[in-house]
PDB file of C-alpha atoms in Angstrom:
ATOM      1  CA  MET F   1     -42.411  16.202 -18.706  1.00  0.00           C
ATOM      2  CA  ASN F   2     -43.941  19.346 -20.140  1.00  0.00           C
ATOM      3  CA  ASN F   3     -44.145  20.121 -23.859  1.00  0.00           C
ATOM      4  CA  ILE F   4     -41.098  22.408 -23.846  1.00  0.00           C
ATOM      5  CA  VAL F   5     -38.877  19.712 -22.338  1.00  0.00           C
ATOM      6  CA  GLU F   6     -40.274  17.087 -24.711  1.00  0.00           C
ATOM      7  CA  ASN F   7     -39.607  19.259 -27.757  1.00  0.00           C
ATOM      8  CA  VAL F   8     -35.971  19.838 -26.738  1.00  0.00           C
ATOM      9  CA  LEU F   9     -35.338  16.151 -26.031  1.00  0.00           C
ATOM     10  CA  GLN F  10     -36.977  14.898 -29.230  1.00  0.00           C
ATOM     11  CA  GLY F  11     -34.531  16.724 -31.464  1.00  0.00           C
ATOM     12  CA  LEU F  12     -31.375  15.571 -29.695  1.00  0.00           C
ATOM     13  CA  ARG F  13     -28.766  13.166 -31.013  1.00  0.00           C
ATOM     14  CA  VAL F  14     -27.156  11.557 -27.960  1.00  0.00           C
ATOM     15  CA  ALA F  15     -24.200   9.172 -27.694  1.00  0.00           C
ATOM     16  CA  VAL F  16     -23.967   7.092 -24.501  1.00  0.00           C
ATOM     17  CA  VAL F  17     -20.629   5.462 -23.654  1.00  0.00           C
ATOM     18  CA  ASP F  18     -20.307   2.845 -20.916  1.00  0.00           C
ATOM     19  CA  ASP F  19     -18.374  -0.423 -20.919  1.00  0.00           C
ATOM     20  CA  HIS F  20     -21.024  -2.216 -18.844  1.00  0.00           C
ATOM     21  CA  GLU F  21     -23.585  -3.550 -21.307  1.00  0.00           C
ATOM     22  CA  VAL F  22     -26.464  -3.780 -18.829  1.00  0.00           C
ATOM     23  CA  VAL F  23     -25.947  -0.169 -17.679  1.00  0.00           C
ATOM     24  CA  LEU F  24     -25.553   1.008 -21.259  1.00  0.00           C
ATOM     25  CA  GLU F  25     -28.727  -0.614 -22.523  1.00  0.00           C
ATOM     26  CA  GLY F  26     -30.650   0.509 -19.445  1.00  0.00           C
ATOM     27  CA  ILE F  27     -29.728   4.149 -20.055  1.00  0.00           C
ATOM     28  CA  ARG F  28     -30.426   3.900 -23.777  1.00  0.00           C
ATOM     29  CA  SER F  29     -33.836   2.358 -23.207  1.00  0.00           C
ATOM     30  CA  TYR F  30     -34.764   4.947 -20.563  1.00  0.00           C
ATOM     31  CA  LEU F  31     -33.766   7.913 -22.728  1.00  0.00           C
ATOM     32  CA  MET F  32     -35.654   6.604 -25.731  1.00  0.00           C
ATOM     33  CA  ARG F  33     -38.778   5.973 -23.617  1.00  0.00           C
ATOM     34  CA  HIS F  34     -38.614   9.603 -22.518  1.00  0.00           C
ATOM     35  CA  GLY F  35     -38.587  11.132 -25.953  1.00  0.00           C
ATOM     36  CA  ILE F  36     -34.997  11.089 -27.237  1.00  0.00           C
ATOM     37  CA  ALA F  37     -35.360   9.316 -30.566  1.00  0.00           C
ATOM     38  CA  CYS F  38     -31.673   9.190 -31.532  1.00  0.00           C
ATOM     39  CA  VAL F  39     -29.625   7.441 -28.827  1.00  0.00           C
ATOM     40  CA  SER F  40     -26.480   5.575 -29.896  1.00  0.00           C
ATOM     41  CA  ALA F  41     -24.878   3.177 -27.421  1.00  0.00           C
ATOM     42  CA  TYR F  42     -21.134   2.464 -27.367  1.00  0.00           C
ATOM     43  CA  GLN F  43     -19.206   0.074 -25.114  1.00  0.00           C
ATOM     44  CA  SER F  44     -15.769   1.586 -25.697  1.00  0.00           C
ATOM     45  CA  ALA F  45     -14.003   4.801 -26.607  1.00  0.00           C
ATOM     46  CA  LYS F  46     -12.765   3.228 -29.846  1.00  0.00           C
ATOM     47  CA  THR F  47     -16.208   2.262 -31.091  1.00  0.00           C
ATOM     48  CA  LEU F  48     -17.478   5.744 -30.230  1.00  0.00           C
ATOM     49  CA  LEU F  49     -14.708   7.470 -32.175  1.00  0.00           C
ATOM     50  CA  ASP F  50     -15.334   5.133 -35.118  1.00  0.00           C
ATOM     51  CA  GLY F  51     -19.041   5.924 -34.932  1.00  0.00           C
ATOM     52  CA  MET F  52     -18.368   9.644 -34.938  1.00  0.00           C
ATOM     53  CA  ARG F  53     -17.029   9.330 -38.482  1.00  0.00           C
ATOM     54  CA  HIS F  54     -20.567   8.648 -39.661  1.00  0.00           C
ATOM     55  CA  GLN F  55     -22.776  10.425 -37.132  1.00  0.00           C
ATOM     56  CA  ARG F  56     -22.747  13.826 -35.465  1.00  0.00           C
ATOM     57  CA  TYR F  57     -24.052  14.156 -31.922  1.00  0.00           C
ATOM     58  CA  ASP F  58     -25.391  17.070 -29.935  1.00  0.00           C
ATOM     59  CA  LEU F  59     -24.473  15.576 -26.586  1.00  0.00           C
ATOM     60  CA  PHE F  60     -22.293  12.832 -25.121  1.00  0.00           C
ATOM     61  CA  LEU F  61     -23.011  10.955 -21.891  1.00  0.00           C
ATOM     62  CA  ILE F  62     -19.754   9.274 -20.871  1.00  0.00           C
ATOM     63  CA  ASP F  63     -18.698   6.933 -18.096  1.00  0.00           C
ATOM     64  CA  VAL F  64     -15.563   8.290 -16.428  1.00  0.00           C
ATOM     65  CA  GLU F  65     -13.687   4.967 -16.431  1.00  0.00           C
ATOM     66  CA  LEU F  66     -13.524   3.134 -19.737  1.00  0.00           C
ATOM     67  CA  SER F  67     -11.215   0.180 -20.211  1.00  0.00           C
ATOM     68  CA  ASP F  68      -9.613   1.306 -23.466  1.00  0.00           C
ATOM     69  CA  MET F  69      -8.948   5.034 -23.034  1.00  0.00           C
ATOM     70  CA  ASP F  70      -8.492   7.644 -20.321  1.00  0.00           C
ATOM     71  CA  VAL F  71     -11.606   9.811 -20.117  1.00  0.00           C
ATOM     72  CA  CYS F  72      -9.603  13.043 -20.503  1.00  0.00           C
ATOM     73  CA  ALA F  73      -8.052  11.771 -23.733  1.00  0.00           C
ATOM     74  CA  LEU F  74     -11.500  10.758 -24.967  1.00  0.00           C
ATOM     75  CA  ILE F  75     -12.915  14.200 -24.185  1.00  0.00           C
ATOM     76  CA  ASP F  76     -10.072  15.797 -26.154  1.00  0.00           C
ATOM     77  CA  ASN F  77     -10.721  13.465 -29.103  1.00  0.00           C
ATOM     78  CA  ILE F  78     -14.432  14.220 -29.076  1.00  0.00           C
ATOM     79  CA  ARG F  79     -13.819  17.959 -29.030  1.00  0.00           C
ATOM     80  CA  ASP F  80     -11.302  17.675 -31.863  1.00  0.00           C
ATOM     81  CA  LEU F  81     -13.825  15.810 -34.025  1.00  0.00           C
ATOM     82  CA  GLN F  82     -16.948  17.719 -33.024  1.00  0.00           C
ATOM     83  CA  PRO F  83     -15.930  20.991 -31.326  1.00  0.00           C
ATOM     84  CA  ASN F  84     -19.403  22.337 -30.526  1.00  0.00           C
ATOM     85  CA  THR F  85     -20.748  19.272 -28.789  1.00  0.00           C
ATOM     86  CA  ARG F  86     -21.705  19.087 -25.116  1.00  0.00           C
ATOM     87  CA  ILE F  87     -20.367  16.512 -22.644  1.00  0.00           C
ATOM     88  CA  ILE F  88     -21.936  15.053 -19.489  1.00  0.00           C
ATOM     89  CA  ILE F  89     -20.002  12.652 -17.282  1.00  0.00           C
ATOM     90  CA  ASN F  90     -21.910   9.762 -15.690  1.00  0.00           C
ATOM     91  CA  THR F  91     -19.903   8.052 -12.953  1.00  0.00           C
ATOM     92  CA  MET F  92     -20.050   6.024  -9.767  1.00  0.00           C
ATOM     93  CA  HIS F  93     -16.813   7.685  -8.614  1.00  0.00           C
ATOM     94  CA  GLU F  94     -17.371  10.594  -6.235  1.00  0.00           C
ATOM     95  CA  GLU F  95     -13.720  10.972  -5.188  1.00  0.00           C
ATOM     96  CA  LEU F  96     -11.976  14.325  -5.398  1.00  0.00           C
ATOM     97  CA  TRP F  97      -9.593  13.152  -8.124  1.00  0.00           C
ATOM     98  CA  VAL F  98     -12.588  12.692 -10.436  1.00  0.00           C
ATOM     99  CA  VAL F  99     -14.011  16.094  -9.541  1.00  0.00           C
ATOM    100  CA  ARG F 100     -10.658  17.766 -10.123  1.00  0.00           C
ATOM    101  CA  LYS F 101     -10.233  16.053 -13.511  1.00  0.00           C
ATOM    102  CA  MET F 102     -13.670  17.121 -14.653  1.00  0.00           C
ATOM    103  CA  MET F 103     -13.070  20.681 -13.474  1.00  0.00           C
ATOM    104  CA  GLU F 104      -9.868  20.754 -15.502  1.00  0.00           C
ATOM    105  CA  LYS F 105     -11.633  19.478 -18.631  1.00  0.00           C
ATOM    106  CA  GLY F 106     -14.539  21.907 -18.310  1.00  0.00           C
ATOM    107  CA  VAL F 107     -17.314  19.372 -18.880  1.00  0.00           C
ATOM    108  CA  ASP F 108     -20.888  20.610 -19.128  1.00  0.00           C
ATOM    109  CA  GLY F 109     -22.385  18.298 -16.548  1.00  0.00           C
ATOM    110  CA  VAL F 110     -21.729  15.534 -14.026  1.00  0.00           C
ATOM    111  CA  VAL F 111     -24.251  13.025 -12.713  1.00  0.00           C
ATOM    112  CA  TYR F 112     -23.597  10.145 -10.342  1.00  0.00           C
ATOM    113  CA  LYS F 113     -24.794   6.599 -10.900  1.00  0.00           C
ATOM    114  CA  SER F 114     -25.928   6.575  -7.286  1.00  0.00           C
ATOM    115  CA  GLY F 115     -28.579   9.087  -8.341  1.00  0.00           C
ATOM    116  CA  ASN F 116     -31.719   8.370 -10.335  1.00  0.00           C
ATOM    117  CA  LEU F 117     -32.352   8.350 -14.071  1.00  0.00           C
ATOM    118  CA  GLU F 118     -34.712  11.302 -13.796  1.00  0.00           C
ATOM    119  CA  GLN F 119     -31.750  13.414 -12.657  1.00  0.00           C
ATOM    120  CA  MET F 120     -29.822  12.247 -15.734  1.00  0.00           C
ATOM    121  CA  LEU F 121     -32.696  13.306 -17.976  1.00  0.00           C
ATOM    122  CA  ARG F 122     -32.794  16.710 -16.288  1.00  0.00           C
ATOM    123  CA  ALA F 123     -29.045  17.073 -16.835  1.00  0.00           C
ATOM    124  CA  ILE F 124     -29.424  16.270 -20.533  1.00  0.00           C
ATOM    125  CA  TYR F 125     -32.193  18.838 -20.905  1.00  0.00           C
ATOM    126  CA  GLU F 126     -30.290  21.585 -19.085  1.00  0.00           C
ATOM    127  CA  VAL F 127     -27.066  20.971 -21.001  1.00  0.00           C
ATOM    128  CA  ALA F 128     -28.933  20.806 -24.320  1.00  0.00           C
ATOM    129  CA  GLU F 129     -30.382  24.217 -23.487  1.00  0.00           C
ATOM    130  CA  GLY F 130     -26.883  25.661 -23.088  1.00  0.00           C
ATOM    131  CA  ASN F 131     -26.728  25.466 -19.297  1.00  0.00           C
ATOM    132  CA  THR F 132     -24.637  23.262 -17.020  1.00  0.00           C
ATOM    133  CA  TYR F 133     -25.836  20.610 -14.610  1.00  0.00           C
ATOM    134  CA  PHE F 134     -23.846  19.191 -11.719  1.00  0.00           C
ATOM    135  CA  ASN F 135     -24.942  16.731  -9.074  1.00  0.00           C
ATOM    136  CA  PRO F 136     -25.215  18.498  -5.667  1.00  0.00           C
ATOM    137  CA  LYS F 137     -22.500  16.182  -4.218  1.00  0.00           C
ATOM    138  CA  TYR F 138     -20.198  17.160  -7.086  1.00  0.00           C
ATOM    139  CA  LYS F 139     -20.832  20.860  -6.455  1.00  0.00           C
ATOM    140  CA  ARG F 140     -19.943  20.458  -2.771  1.00  0.00           C
ATOM    141  CA  SER F 141     -16.713  18.662  -3.699  1.00  0.00           C
ATOM    142  CA  GLN F 142     -15.942  21.355  -6.251  1.00  0.00           C
ATOM    143  CA  ALA F 143     -16.336  24.049  -3.594  1.00  0.00           C
ATOM    144  CA  ARG F 144     -14.040  22.084  -1.270  1.00  0.00           C
ATOM    145  CA  ILE F 145     -11.347  21.873  -3.947  1.00  0.00           C
ATOM    146  CA  GLU F 146     -11.566  25.582  -4.646  1.00  0.00           C
ATOM    147  CA  LEU F 147     -11.129  26.347  -0.954  1.00  0.00           C
ATOM    148  CA  GLN F 148      -8.148  24.013  -0.480  1.00  0.00           C
ATOM    149  CA  ASP F 149      -6.452  24.728  -3.813  1.00  0.00           C
ATOM    150  CA  HIS F 150      -2.702  25.096  -3.316  1.00  0.00           C
ATOM    151  CA  SER F 151      -2.256  26.301  -6.892  1.00  0.00           C
ATOM    152  CA  LEU F 152       0.238  23.763  -8.107  1.00  0.00           C
ATOM    153  CA  THR F 153       1.592  24.721 -11.509  1.00  0.00           C
ATOM    154  CA  ARG F 154       1.256  22.439 -14.520  1.00  0.00           C
ATOM    155  CA  ARG F 155       4.911  21.387 -14.189  1.00  0.00           C
ATOM    156  CA  GLU F 156       4.523  20.759 -10.446  1.00  0.00           C
ATOM    157  CA  MET F 157       1.526  18.551 -11.211  1.00  0.00           C
ATOM    158  CA  GLU F 158       3.651  16.579 -13.675  1.00  0.00           C
ATOM    159  CA  VAL F 159       6.390  16.146 -11.075  1.00  0.00           C
ATOM    160  CA  LEU F 160       3.857  15.164  -8.409  1.00  0.00           C
ATOM    161  CA  ASN F 161       2.366  12.461 -10.622  1.00  0.00           C
ATOM    162  CA  LEU F 162       5.817  11.051 -11.406  1.00  0.00           C
ATOM    163  CA  VAL F 163       6.789  11.083  -7.716  1.00  0.00           C
ATOM    164  CA  ALA F 164       3.572   9.141  -7.041  1.00  0.00           C
ATOM    165  CA  LYS F 165       4.706   6.538  -9.579  1.00  0.00           C
ATOM    166  CA  GLY F 166       7.932   6.063  -7.627  1.00  0.00           C
ATOM    167  CA  LEU F 167      10.363   7.796 -10.000  1.00  0.00           C
ATOM    168  CA  SER F 168      13.544   9.331  -8.598  1.00  0.00           C
ATOM    169  CA  SER F 169      14.544  12.935  -9.247  1.00  0.00           C
ATOM    170  CA  LYS F 170      17.053  11.729 -11.848  1.00  0.00           C
ATOM    171  CA  GLU F 171      14.379   9.680 -13.640  1.00  0.00           C
ATOM    172  CA  ILE F 172      11.914  12.571 -13.514  1.00  0.00           C
ATOM    173  CA  ALA F 173      14.525  14.932 -14.940  1.00  0.00           C
ATOM    174  CA  ARG F 174      15.197  12.550 -17.808  1.00  0.00           C
ATOM    175  CA  LYS F 175      11.490  12.066 -18.543  1.00  0.00           C
ATOM    176  CA  LEU F 176      10.634  15.783 -18.478  1.00  0.00           C
ATOM    177  CA  PHE F 177      13.868  16.930 -20.197  1.00  0.00           C
ATOM    178  CA  ILE F 178      14.824  19.229 -17.334  1.00  0.00           C
ATOM    179  CA  SER F 179      17.764  19.265 -14.932  1.00  0.00           C
ATOM    180  CA  GLU F 180      17.810  17.304 -11.692  1.00  0.00           C
ATOM    181  CA  ASN F 181      18.230  20.570  -9.773  1.00  0.00           C
ATOM    182  CA  THR F 182      15.046  21.898 -11.377  1.00  0.00           C
ATOM    183  CA  VAL F 183      13.205  18.755 -10.309  1.00  0.00           C
ATOM    184  CA  GLU F 184      14.423  19.242  -6.735  1.00  0.00           C
ATOM    185  CA  THR F 185      13.189  22.832  -6.795  1.00  0.00           C
ATOM    186  CA  HIS F 186       9.766  21.669  -7.970  1.00  0.00           C
ATOM    187  CA  ARG F 187       9.695  19.015  -5.240  1.00  0.00           C
ATOM    188  CA  GLN F 188      10.497  21.591  -2.559  1.00  0.00           C
ATOM    189  CA  ASN F 189       7.779  23.903  -3.873  1.00  0.00           C
ATOM    190  CA  ILE F 190       5.259  21.050  -3.886  1.00  0.00           C
ATOM    191  CA  PHE F 191       6.162  20.080  -0.299  1.00  0.00           C
ATOM    192  CA  SER F 192       5.780  23.680   0.787  1.00  0.00           C
ATOM    193  CA  LYS F 193       2.438  24.239  -0.924  1.00  0.00           C
ATOM    194  CA  MET F 194       1.038  20.951   0.366  1.00  0.00           C
ATOM    195  CA  GLY F 195       2.345  21.533   3.890  1.00  0.00           C
ATOM    196  CA  VAL F 196       4.222  18.209   4.160  1.00  0.00           C
ATOM    197  CA  HIS F 197       7.799  17.142   4.854  1.00  0.00           C
ATOM    198  CA  ASN F 198       8.197  13.719   3.231  1.00  0.00           C
ATOM    199  CA  VAL F 199       7.002  11.736   0.235  1.00  0.00           C
ATOM    200  CA  ALA F 200       4.696   9.437   2.226  1.00  0.00           C
ATOM    201  CA  ASP F 201       2.798  12.383   3.719  1.00  0.00           C
ATOM    202  CA  LEU F 202       2.782  14.096   0.329  1.00  0.00           C
ATOM    203  CA  LEU F 203       1.083  11.147  -1.347  1.00  0.00           C
ATOM    204  CA  VAL F 204      -1.506  10.791   1.402  1.00  0.00           C
ATOM    205  CA  ARG F 205      -2.311  14.501   1.154  1.00  0.00           C
ATOM    206  CA  ALA F 206      -2.341  14.510  -2.636  1.00  0.00           C
ATOM    207  CA  ILE F 207      -4.798  11.587  -2.735  1.00  0.00           C
ATOM    208  CA  SER F 208      -7.069  13.046  -0.061  1.00  0.00           C
ATOM    209  CA  GLU F 209      -7.285  16.349  -1.970  1.00  0.00           C
ATOM    210  CA  GLY F 210      -7.773  14.756  -5.367  1.00  0.00           C
ATOM    211  CA  TYR F 211      -4.483  15.706  -7.017  1.00  0.00           C
ATOM    212  CA  ILE F 212      -3.735  12.058  -7.742  1.00  0.00           C
ATOM    213  CA  ARG F 213      -5.790   8.900  -7.639  1.00  0.00           C
ATOM    214  CA  PRO F 214      -5.010   5.846  -5.494  1.00  0.00           C
ATOM    215  CA  ILE F 215      -4.233   3.785  -8.589  1.00  0.00           C
ATOM    216  CA  SER F 216      -1.027   5.822  -8.905  1.00  0.00           C
ATOM    217  CA  PHE F 217       0.434   3.415  -6.345  1.00  0.00           C
ATOM    218  CA  ASP F 218      -0.126   0.411  -8.649  1.00  0.00           C
TER     219      ASP F 218
END
């Protein structure tokens, strides 16, 4: 590292969140060895949010799948508590549903666990300097999503996710406080935009393009 990079890293307060203790401690140790003096390690979203009551952070490095909270909800909570902070996602998941989620949340960086720790350090530096940093694989997936985007509306996305969970039109109408006819209209629009003719094909297409994740079938 050169002196400029070292000076930026030394002044950072970083929170690392990962529910795998070995991974968490490995990242913390690596970052501290490379000049970041203040690195706090958290194994859950809850302990992070509790910790944020007593400590402000410049940057958060977050695993995309925590056992106690959806990552999107955690990002919202972090931004509510500390609006000017920067967020990098660290994940082993390279699927399109992850890319789409992170695009929607407007995170500042994404690194993959299949990469090396040096790349993570570079991401932290770039984001701390006010830039963004995205793994090249993520950027390729992002470009693919932008090319294939069928522009589902927010309400159509809600209906799609409920269809994926096996709810009927009547159940969806009740849950979203809209009429059954309105649900059917949304379903027809979704089928048309996705270029499919039945629910089975819709779900396969929606998963392959990252609109929903496979766990929706559970």
